[in-house]
JSON list of C-alpha atoms and ligand atoms in Angstrom, two decimals:
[
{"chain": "F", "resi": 47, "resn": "UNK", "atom": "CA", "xyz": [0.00, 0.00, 0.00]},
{"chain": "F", "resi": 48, "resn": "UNK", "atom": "CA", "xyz": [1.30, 3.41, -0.66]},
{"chain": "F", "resi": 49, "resn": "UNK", "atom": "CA", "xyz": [0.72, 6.01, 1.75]},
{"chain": "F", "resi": 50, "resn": "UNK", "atom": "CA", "xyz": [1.57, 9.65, 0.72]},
{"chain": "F", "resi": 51, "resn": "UNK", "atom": "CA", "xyz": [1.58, 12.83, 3.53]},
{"chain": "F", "resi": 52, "resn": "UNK", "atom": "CA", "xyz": [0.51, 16.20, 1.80]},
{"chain": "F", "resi": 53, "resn": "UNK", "atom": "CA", "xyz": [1.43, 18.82, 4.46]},
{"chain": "F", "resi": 54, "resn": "UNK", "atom": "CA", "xyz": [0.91, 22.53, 4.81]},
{"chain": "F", "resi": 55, "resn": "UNK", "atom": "CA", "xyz": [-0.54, 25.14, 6.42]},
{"chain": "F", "resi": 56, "resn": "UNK", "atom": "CA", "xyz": [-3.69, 25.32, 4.13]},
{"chain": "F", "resi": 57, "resn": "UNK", "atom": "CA", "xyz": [-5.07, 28.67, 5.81]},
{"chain": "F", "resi": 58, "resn": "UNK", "atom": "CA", "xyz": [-6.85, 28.63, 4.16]},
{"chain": "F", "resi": 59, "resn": "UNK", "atom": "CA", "xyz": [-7.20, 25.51, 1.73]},
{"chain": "F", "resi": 60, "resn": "UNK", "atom": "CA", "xyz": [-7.43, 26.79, -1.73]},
{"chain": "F", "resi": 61, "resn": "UNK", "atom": "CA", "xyz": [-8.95, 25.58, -4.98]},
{"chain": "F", "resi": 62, "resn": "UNK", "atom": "CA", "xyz": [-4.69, 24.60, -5.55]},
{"chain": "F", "resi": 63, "resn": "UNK", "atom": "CA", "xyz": [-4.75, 22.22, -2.61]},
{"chain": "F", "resi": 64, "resn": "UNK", "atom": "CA", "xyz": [-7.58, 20.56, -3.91]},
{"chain": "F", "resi": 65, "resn": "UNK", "atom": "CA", "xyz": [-6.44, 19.86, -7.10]},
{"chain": "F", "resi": 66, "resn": "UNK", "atom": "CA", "xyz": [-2.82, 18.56, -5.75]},
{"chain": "F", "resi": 67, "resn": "UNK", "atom": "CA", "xyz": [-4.39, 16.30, -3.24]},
{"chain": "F", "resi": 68, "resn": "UNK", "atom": "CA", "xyz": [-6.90, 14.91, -5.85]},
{"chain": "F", "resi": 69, "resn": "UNK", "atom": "CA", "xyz": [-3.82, 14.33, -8.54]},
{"chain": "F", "resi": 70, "resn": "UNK", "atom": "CA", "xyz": [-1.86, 12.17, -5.58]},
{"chain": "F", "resi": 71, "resn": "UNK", "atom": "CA", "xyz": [-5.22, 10.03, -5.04]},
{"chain": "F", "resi": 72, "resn": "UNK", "atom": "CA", "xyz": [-4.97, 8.81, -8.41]},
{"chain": "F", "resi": 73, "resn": "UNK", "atom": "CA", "xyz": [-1.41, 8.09, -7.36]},
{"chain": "F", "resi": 74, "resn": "UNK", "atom": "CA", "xyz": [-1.30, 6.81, -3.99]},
{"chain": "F", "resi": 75, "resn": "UNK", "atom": "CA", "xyz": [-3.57, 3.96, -2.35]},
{"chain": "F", "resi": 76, "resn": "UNK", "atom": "CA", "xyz": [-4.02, 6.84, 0.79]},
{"chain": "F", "resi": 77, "resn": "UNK", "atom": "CA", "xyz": [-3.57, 10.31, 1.23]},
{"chain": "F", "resi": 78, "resn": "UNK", "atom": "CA", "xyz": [-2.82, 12.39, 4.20]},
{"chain": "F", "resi": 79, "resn": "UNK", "atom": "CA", "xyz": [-4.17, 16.09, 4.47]},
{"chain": "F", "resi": 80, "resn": "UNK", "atom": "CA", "xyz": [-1.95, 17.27, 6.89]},
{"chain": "F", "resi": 81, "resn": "UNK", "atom": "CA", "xyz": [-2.37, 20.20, 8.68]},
{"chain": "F", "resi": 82, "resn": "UNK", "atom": "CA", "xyz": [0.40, 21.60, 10.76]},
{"chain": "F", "resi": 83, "resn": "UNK", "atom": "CA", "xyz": [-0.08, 23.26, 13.93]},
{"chain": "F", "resi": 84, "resn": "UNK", "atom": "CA", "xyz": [1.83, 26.32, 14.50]},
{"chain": "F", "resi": 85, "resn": "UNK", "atom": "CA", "xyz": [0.87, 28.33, 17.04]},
{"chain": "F", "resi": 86, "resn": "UNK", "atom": "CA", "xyz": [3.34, 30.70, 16.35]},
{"chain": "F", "resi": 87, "resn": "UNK", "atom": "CA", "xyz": [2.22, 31.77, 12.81]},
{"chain": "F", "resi": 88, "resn": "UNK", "atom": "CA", "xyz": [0.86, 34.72, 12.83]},
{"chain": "F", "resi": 89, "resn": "UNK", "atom": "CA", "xyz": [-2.99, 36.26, 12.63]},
{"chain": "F", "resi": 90, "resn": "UNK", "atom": "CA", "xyz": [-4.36, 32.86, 10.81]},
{"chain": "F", "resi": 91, "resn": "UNK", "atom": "CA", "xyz": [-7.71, 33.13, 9.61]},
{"chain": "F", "resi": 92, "resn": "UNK", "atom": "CA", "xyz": [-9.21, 29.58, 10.93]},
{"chain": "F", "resi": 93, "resn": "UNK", "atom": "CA", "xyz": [-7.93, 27.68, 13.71]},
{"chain": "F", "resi": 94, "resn": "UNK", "atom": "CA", "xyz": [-6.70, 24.15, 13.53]},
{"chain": "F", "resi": 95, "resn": "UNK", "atom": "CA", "xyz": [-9.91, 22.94, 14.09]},
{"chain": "F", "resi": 96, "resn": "UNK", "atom": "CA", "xyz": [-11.87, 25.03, 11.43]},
{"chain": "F", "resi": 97, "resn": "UNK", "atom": "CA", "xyz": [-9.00, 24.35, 8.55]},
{"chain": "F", "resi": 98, "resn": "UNK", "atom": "CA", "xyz": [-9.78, 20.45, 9.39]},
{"chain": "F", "resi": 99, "resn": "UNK", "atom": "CA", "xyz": [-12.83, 20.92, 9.47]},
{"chain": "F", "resi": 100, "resn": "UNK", "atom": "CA", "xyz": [-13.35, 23.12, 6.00]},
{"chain": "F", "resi": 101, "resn": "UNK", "atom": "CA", "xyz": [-10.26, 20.51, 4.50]},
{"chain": "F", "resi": 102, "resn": "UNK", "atom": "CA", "xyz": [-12.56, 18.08, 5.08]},
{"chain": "F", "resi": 103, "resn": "UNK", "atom": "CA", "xyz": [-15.97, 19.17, 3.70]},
{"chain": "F", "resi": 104, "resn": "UNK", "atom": "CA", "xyz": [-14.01, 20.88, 0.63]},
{"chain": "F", "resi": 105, "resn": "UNK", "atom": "CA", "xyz": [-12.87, 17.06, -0.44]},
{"chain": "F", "resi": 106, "resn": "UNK", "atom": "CA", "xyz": [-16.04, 15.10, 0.40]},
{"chain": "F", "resi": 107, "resn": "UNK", "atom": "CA", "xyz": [-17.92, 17.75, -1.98]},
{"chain": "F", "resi": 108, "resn": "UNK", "atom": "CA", "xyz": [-15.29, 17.63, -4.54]},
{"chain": "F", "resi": 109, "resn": "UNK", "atom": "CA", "xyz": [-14.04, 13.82, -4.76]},
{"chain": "F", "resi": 110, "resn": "UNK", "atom": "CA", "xyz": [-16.01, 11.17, -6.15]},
{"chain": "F", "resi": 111, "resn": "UNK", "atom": "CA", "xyz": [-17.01, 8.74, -2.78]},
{"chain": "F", "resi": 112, "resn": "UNK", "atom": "CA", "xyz": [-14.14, 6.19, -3.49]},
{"chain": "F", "resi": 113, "resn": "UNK", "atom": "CA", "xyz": [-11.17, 9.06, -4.04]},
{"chain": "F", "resi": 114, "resn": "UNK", "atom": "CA", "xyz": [-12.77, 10.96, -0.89]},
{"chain": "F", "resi": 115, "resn": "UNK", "atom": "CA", "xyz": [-12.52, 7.76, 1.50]},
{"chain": "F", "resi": 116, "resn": "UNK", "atom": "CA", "xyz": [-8.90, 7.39, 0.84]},
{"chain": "F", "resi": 117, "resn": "UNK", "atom": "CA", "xyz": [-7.72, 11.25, 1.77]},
{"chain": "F", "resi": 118, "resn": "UNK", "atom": "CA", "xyz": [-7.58, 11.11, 5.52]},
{"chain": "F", "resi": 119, "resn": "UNK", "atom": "CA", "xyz": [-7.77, 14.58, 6.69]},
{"chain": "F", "resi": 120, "resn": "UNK", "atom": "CA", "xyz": [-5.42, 15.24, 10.09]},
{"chain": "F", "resi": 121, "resn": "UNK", "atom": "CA", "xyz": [-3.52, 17.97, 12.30]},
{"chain": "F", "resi": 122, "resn": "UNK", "atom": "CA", "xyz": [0.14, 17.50, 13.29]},
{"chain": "F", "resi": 123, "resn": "UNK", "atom": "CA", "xyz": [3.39, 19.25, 15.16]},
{"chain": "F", "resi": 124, "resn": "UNK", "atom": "CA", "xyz": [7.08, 18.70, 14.79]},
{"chain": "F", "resi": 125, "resn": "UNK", "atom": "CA", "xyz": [8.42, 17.32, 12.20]},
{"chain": "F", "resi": 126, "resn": "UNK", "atom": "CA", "xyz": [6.81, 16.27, 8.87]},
{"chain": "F", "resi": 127, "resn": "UNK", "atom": "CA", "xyz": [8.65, 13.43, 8.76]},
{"chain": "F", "resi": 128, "resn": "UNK", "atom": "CA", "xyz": [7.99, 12.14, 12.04]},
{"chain": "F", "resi": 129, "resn": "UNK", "atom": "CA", "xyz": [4.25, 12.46, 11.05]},
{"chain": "F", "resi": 130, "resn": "UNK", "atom": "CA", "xyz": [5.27, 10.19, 7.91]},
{"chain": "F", "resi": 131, "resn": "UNK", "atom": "CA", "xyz": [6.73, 7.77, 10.03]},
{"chain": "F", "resi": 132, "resn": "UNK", "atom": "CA", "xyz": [3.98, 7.85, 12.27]},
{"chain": "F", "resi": 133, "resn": "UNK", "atom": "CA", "xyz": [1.50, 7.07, 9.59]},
{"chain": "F", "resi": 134, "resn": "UNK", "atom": "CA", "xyz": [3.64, 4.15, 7.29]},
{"chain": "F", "resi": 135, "resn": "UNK", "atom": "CA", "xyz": [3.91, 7.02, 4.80]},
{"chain": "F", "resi": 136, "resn": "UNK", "atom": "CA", "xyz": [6.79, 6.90, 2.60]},
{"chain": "F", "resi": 137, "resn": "UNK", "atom": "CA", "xyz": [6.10, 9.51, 0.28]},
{"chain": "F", "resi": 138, "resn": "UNK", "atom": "CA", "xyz": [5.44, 13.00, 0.97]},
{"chain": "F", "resi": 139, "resn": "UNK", "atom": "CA", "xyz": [3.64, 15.03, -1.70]},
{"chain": "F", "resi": 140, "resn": "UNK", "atom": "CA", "xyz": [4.06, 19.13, -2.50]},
{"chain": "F", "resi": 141, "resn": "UNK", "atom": "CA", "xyz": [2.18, 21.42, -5.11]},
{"chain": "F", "resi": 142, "resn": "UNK", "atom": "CA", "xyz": [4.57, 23.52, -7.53]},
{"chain": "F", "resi": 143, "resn": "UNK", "atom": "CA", "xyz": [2.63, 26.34, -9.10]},
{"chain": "F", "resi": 144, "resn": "UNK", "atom": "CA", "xyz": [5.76, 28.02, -10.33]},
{"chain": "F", "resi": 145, "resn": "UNK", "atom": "CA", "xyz": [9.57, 27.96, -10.94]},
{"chain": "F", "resi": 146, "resn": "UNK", "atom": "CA", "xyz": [9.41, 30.65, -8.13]},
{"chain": "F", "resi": 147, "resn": "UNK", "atom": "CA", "xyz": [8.35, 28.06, -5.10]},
{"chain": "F", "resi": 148, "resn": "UNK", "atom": "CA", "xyz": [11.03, 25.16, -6.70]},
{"chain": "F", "resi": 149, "resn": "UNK", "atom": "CA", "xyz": [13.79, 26.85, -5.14]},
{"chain": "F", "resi": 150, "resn": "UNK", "atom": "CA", "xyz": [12.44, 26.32, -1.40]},
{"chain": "F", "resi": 151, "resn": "UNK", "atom": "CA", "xyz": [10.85, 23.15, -2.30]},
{"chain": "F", "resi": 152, "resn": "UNK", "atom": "CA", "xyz": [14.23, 21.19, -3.08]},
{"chain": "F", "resi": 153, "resn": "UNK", "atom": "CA", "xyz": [15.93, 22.78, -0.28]},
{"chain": "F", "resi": 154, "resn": "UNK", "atom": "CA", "xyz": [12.24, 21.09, 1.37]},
{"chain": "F", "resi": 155, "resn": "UNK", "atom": "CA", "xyz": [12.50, 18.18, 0.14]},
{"chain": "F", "resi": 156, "resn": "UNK", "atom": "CA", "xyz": [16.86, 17.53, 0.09]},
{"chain": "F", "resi": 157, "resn": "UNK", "atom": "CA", "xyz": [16.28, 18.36, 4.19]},
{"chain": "F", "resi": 158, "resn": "UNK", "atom": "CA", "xyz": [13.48, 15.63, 4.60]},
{"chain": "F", "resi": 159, "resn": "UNK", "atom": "CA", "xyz": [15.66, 13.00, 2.93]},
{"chain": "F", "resi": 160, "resn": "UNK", "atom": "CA", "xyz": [18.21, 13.58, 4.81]},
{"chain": "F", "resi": 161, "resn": "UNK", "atom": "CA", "xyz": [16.11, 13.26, 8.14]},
{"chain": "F", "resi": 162, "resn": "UNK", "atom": "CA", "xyz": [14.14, 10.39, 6.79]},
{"chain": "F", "resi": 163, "resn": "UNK", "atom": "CA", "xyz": [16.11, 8.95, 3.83]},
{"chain": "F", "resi": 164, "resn": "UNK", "atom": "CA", "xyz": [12.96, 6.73, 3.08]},
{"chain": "F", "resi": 165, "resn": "UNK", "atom": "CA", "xyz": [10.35, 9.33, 2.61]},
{"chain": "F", "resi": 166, "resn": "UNK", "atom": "CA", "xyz": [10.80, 10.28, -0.86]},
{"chain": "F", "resi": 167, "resn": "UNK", "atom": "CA", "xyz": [9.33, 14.40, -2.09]},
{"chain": "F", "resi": 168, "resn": "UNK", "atom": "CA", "xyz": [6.77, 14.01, -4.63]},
{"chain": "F", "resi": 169, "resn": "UNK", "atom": "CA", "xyz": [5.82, 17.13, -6.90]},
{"chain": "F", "resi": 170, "resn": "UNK", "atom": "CA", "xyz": [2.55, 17.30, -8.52]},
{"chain": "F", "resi": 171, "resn": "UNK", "atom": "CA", "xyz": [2.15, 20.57, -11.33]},
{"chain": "F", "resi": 172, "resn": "UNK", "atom": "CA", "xyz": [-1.21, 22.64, -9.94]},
{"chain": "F", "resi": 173, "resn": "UNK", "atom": "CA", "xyz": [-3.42, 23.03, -12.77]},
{"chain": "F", "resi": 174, "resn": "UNK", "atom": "CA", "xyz": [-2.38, 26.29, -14.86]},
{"chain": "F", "resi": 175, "resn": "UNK", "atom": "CA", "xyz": [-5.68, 27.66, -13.85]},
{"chain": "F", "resi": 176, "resn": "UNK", "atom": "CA", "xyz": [-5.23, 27.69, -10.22]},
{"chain": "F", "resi": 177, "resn": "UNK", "atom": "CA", "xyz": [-1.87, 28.56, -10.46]},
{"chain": "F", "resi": 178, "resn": "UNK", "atom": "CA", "xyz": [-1.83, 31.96, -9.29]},
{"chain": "F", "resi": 179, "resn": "UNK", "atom": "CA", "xyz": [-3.58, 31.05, -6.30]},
{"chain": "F", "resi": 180, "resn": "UNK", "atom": "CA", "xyz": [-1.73, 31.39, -2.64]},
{"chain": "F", "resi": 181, "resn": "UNK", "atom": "CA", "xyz": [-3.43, 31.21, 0.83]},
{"chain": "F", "resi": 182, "resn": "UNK", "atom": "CA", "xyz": [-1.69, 34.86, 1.77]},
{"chain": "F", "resi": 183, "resn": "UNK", "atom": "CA", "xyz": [-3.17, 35.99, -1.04]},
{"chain": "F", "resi": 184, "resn": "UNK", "atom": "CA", "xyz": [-6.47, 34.78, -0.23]},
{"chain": "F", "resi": 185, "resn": "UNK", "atom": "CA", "xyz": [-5.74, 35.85, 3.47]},
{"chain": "F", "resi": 186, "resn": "UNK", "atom": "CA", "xyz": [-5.91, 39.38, 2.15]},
{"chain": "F", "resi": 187, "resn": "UNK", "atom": "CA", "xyz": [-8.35, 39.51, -0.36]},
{"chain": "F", "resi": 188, "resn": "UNK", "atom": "CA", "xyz": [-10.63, 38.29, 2.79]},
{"chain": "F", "resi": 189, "resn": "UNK", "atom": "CA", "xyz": [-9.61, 40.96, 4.71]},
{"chain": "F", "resi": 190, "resn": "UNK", "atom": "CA", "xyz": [-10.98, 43.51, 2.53]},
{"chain": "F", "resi": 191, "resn": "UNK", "atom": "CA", "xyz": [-14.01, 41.31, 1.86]},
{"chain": "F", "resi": 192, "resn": "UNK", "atom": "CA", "xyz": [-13.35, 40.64, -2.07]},
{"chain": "F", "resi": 193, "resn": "UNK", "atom": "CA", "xyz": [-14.92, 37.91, -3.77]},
{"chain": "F", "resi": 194, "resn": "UNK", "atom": "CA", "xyz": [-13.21, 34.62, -3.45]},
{"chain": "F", "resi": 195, "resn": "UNK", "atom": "CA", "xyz": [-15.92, 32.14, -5.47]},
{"chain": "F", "resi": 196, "resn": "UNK", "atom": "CA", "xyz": [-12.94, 31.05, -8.03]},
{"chain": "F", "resi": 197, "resn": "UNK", "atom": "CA", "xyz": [-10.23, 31.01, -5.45]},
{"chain": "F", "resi": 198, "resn": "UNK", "atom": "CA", "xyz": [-11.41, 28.74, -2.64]},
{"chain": "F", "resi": 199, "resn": "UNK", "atom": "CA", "xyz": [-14.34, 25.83, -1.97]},
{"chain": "F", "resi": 200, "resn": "UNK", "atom": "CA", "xyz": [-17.71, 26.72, -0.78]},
{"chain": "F", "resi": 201, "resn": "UNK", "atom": "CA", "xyz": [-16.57, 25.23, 2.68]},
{"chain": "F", "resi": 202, "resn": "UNK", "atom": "CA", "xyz": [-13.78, 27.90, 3.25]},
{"chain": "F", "resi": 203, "resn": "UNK", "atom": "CA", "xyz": [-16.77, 30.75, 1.98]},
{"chain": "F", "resi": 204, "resn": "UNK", "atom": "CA", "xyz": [-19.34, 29.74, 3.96]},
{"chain": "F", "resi": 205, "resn": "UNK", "atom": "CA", "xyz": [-17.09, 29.89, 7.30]},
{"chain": "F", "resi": 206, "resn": "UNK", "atom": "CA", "xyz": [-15.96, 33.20, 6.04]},
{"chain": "F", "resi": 207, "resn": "UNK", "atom": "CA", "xyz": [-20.05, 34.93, 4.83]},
{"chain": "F", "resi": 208, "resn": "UNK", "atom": "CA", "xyz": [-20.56, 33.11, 9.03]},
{"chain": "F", "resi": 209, "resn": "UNK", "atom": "CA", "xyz": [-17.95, 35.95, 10.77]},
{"chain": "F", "resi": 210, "resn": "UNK", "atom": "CA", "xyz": [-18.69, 38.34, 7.84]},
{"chain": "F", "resi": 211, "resn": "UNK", "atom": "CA", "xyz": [-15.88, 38.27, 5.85]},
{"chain": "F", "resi": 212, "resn": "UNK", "atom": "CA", "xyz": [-15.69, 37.70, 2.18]},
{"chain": "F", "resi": 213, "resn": "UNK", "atom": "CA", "xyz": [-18.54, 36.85, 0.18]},
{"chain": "G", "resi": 556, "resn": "LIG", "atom": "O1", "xyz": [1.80, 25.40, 3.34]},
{"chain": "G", "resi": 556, "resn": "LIG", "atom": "P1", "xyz": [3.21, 25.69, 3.78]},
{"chain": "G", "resi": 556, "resn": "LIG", "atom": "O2", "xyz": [3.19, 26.71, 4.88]},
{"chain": "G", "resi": 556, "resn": "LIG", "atom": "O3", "xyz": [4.10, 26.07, 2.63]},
{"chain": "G", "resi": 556, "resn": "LIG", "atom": "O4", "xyz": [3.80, 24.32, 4.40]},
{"chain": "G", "resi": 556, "resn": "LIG", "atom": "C1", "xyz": [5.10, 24.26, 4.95]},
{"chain": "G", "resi": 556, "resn": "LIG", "atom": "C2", "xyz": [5.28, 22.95, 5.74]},
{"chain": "G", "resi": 556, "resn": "LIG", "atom": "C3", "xyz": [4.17, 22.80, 6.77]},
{"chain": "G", "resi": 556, "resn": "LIG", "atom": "C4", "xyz": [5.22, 21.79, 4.79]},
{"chain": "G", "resi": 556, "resn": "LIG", "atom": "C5", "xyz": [6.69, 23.00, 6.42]},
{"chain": "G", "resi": 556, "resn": "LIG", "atom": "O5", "xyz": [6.82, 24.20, 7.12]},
{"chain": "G", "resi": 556, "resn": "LIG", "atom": "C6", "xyz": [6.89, 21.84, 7.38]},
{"chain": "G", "resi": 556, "resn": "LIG", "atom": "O6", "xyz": [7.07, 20.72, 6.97]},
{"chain": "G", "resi": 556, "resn": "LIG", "atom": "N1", "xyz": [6.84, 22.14, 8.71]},
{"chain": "G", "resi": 556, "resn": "LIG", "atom": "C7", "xyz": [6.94, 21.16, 9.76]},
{"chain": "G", "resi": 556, "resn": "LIG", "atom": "C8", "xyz": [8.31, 21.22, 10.45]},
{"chain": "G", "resi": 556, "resn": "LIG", "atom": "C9", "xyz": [9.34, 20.50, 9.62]},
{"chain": "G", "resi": 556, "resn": "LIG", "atom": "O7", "xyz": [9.23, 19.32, 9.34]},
{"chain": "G", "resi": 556, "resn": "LIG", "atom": "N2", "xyz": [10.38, 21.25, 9.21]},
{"chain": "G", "resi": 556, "resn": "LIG", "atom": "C10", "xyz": [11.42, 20.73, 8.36]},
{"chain": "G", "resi": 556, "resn": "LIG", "atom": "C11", "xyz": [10.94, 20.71, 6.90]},
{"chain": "G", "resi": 556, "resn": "LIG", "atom": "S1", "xyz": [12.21, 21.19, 5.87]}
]
């Protein structure tokens, strides 16, 4: 079985995460959404709880039923690694939108393998239209309460029209 960890901070998840995590379920057998705690991050829209919590709904109404059941949706500290390990995952999977984020992806990915030579970095290409998108983009355009529709799933807007933000 092969078990893949797709980590991040996914505050909040975008229409990009989506479409990464759906392109590793058609690669790997099971898929971990994982969402790191960092307390220290600063002013994050959703708590830990809320990001699981919109992760979740966001793939359920996305997937087809059989893709959906094998992305397992969970929060995690330390190291990304030892969450790997902790889960039998030997692959770890990452979203490149643009030359621009390979740079700090490799240096990523060379410092995982060398903490946990047998968790091997797995790129997947976000589709060219959601490209663009970033979660500190989207972070600000919520701020000023701009329109979001194309950017993120329903489950991130709906949280967002509940505190009055965004649409
Ligand atoms: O969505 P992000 O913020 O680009 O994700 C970055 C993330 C969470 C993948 C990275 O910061 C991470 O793995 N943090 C956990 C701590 C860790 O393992 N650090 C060493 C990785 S080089």
């Amino acid at each position: 079985m092969k078990i893949a960890v797709y980590p991040g901070s996914f505050d909040p998840i975008t229409f990009g995460h989506l479409d990464v995590v759906a392109r590793a379920a058609a690669v790997f057998d099971l898929v971990y959404f994982a969402v790191l705690i960092n307390p220290h991050k600063a002013a994050p829209i959703f708590a830990t709880d809320e990001r699981l919590a919109s992760i979740r709904e966001a793939v359920d109404e996305s997937c087809p039923p059989d893709m959906a059941a094998r992305i397992a949706v969970e929060a995690f500290d330390g190291l990304t690694v030892d969450f790997c390990r902790s889960r039998n995952a030997t692959f770890l999977v990452r979203g490149l939108r643009a030359f621009s984020d390979f740079e700090s992806e490799l240096q990523m990915a060379h410092t995982n393998r060398k903490l946990a030579p047998e968790v091997d970095t797995v790129f997947f290409m976000t589709a060219l239209e959601h490209s663009y998108l970033s979660s500190t983009l989207v972070k600000e355009i919520s701020a000023f309460a701009g329109d979001l529709s194309q950017m993120v799933p329903g489950a991130v807007i709906r949280r967002l029209a509940s505190r009055g933000r965004s649409l």
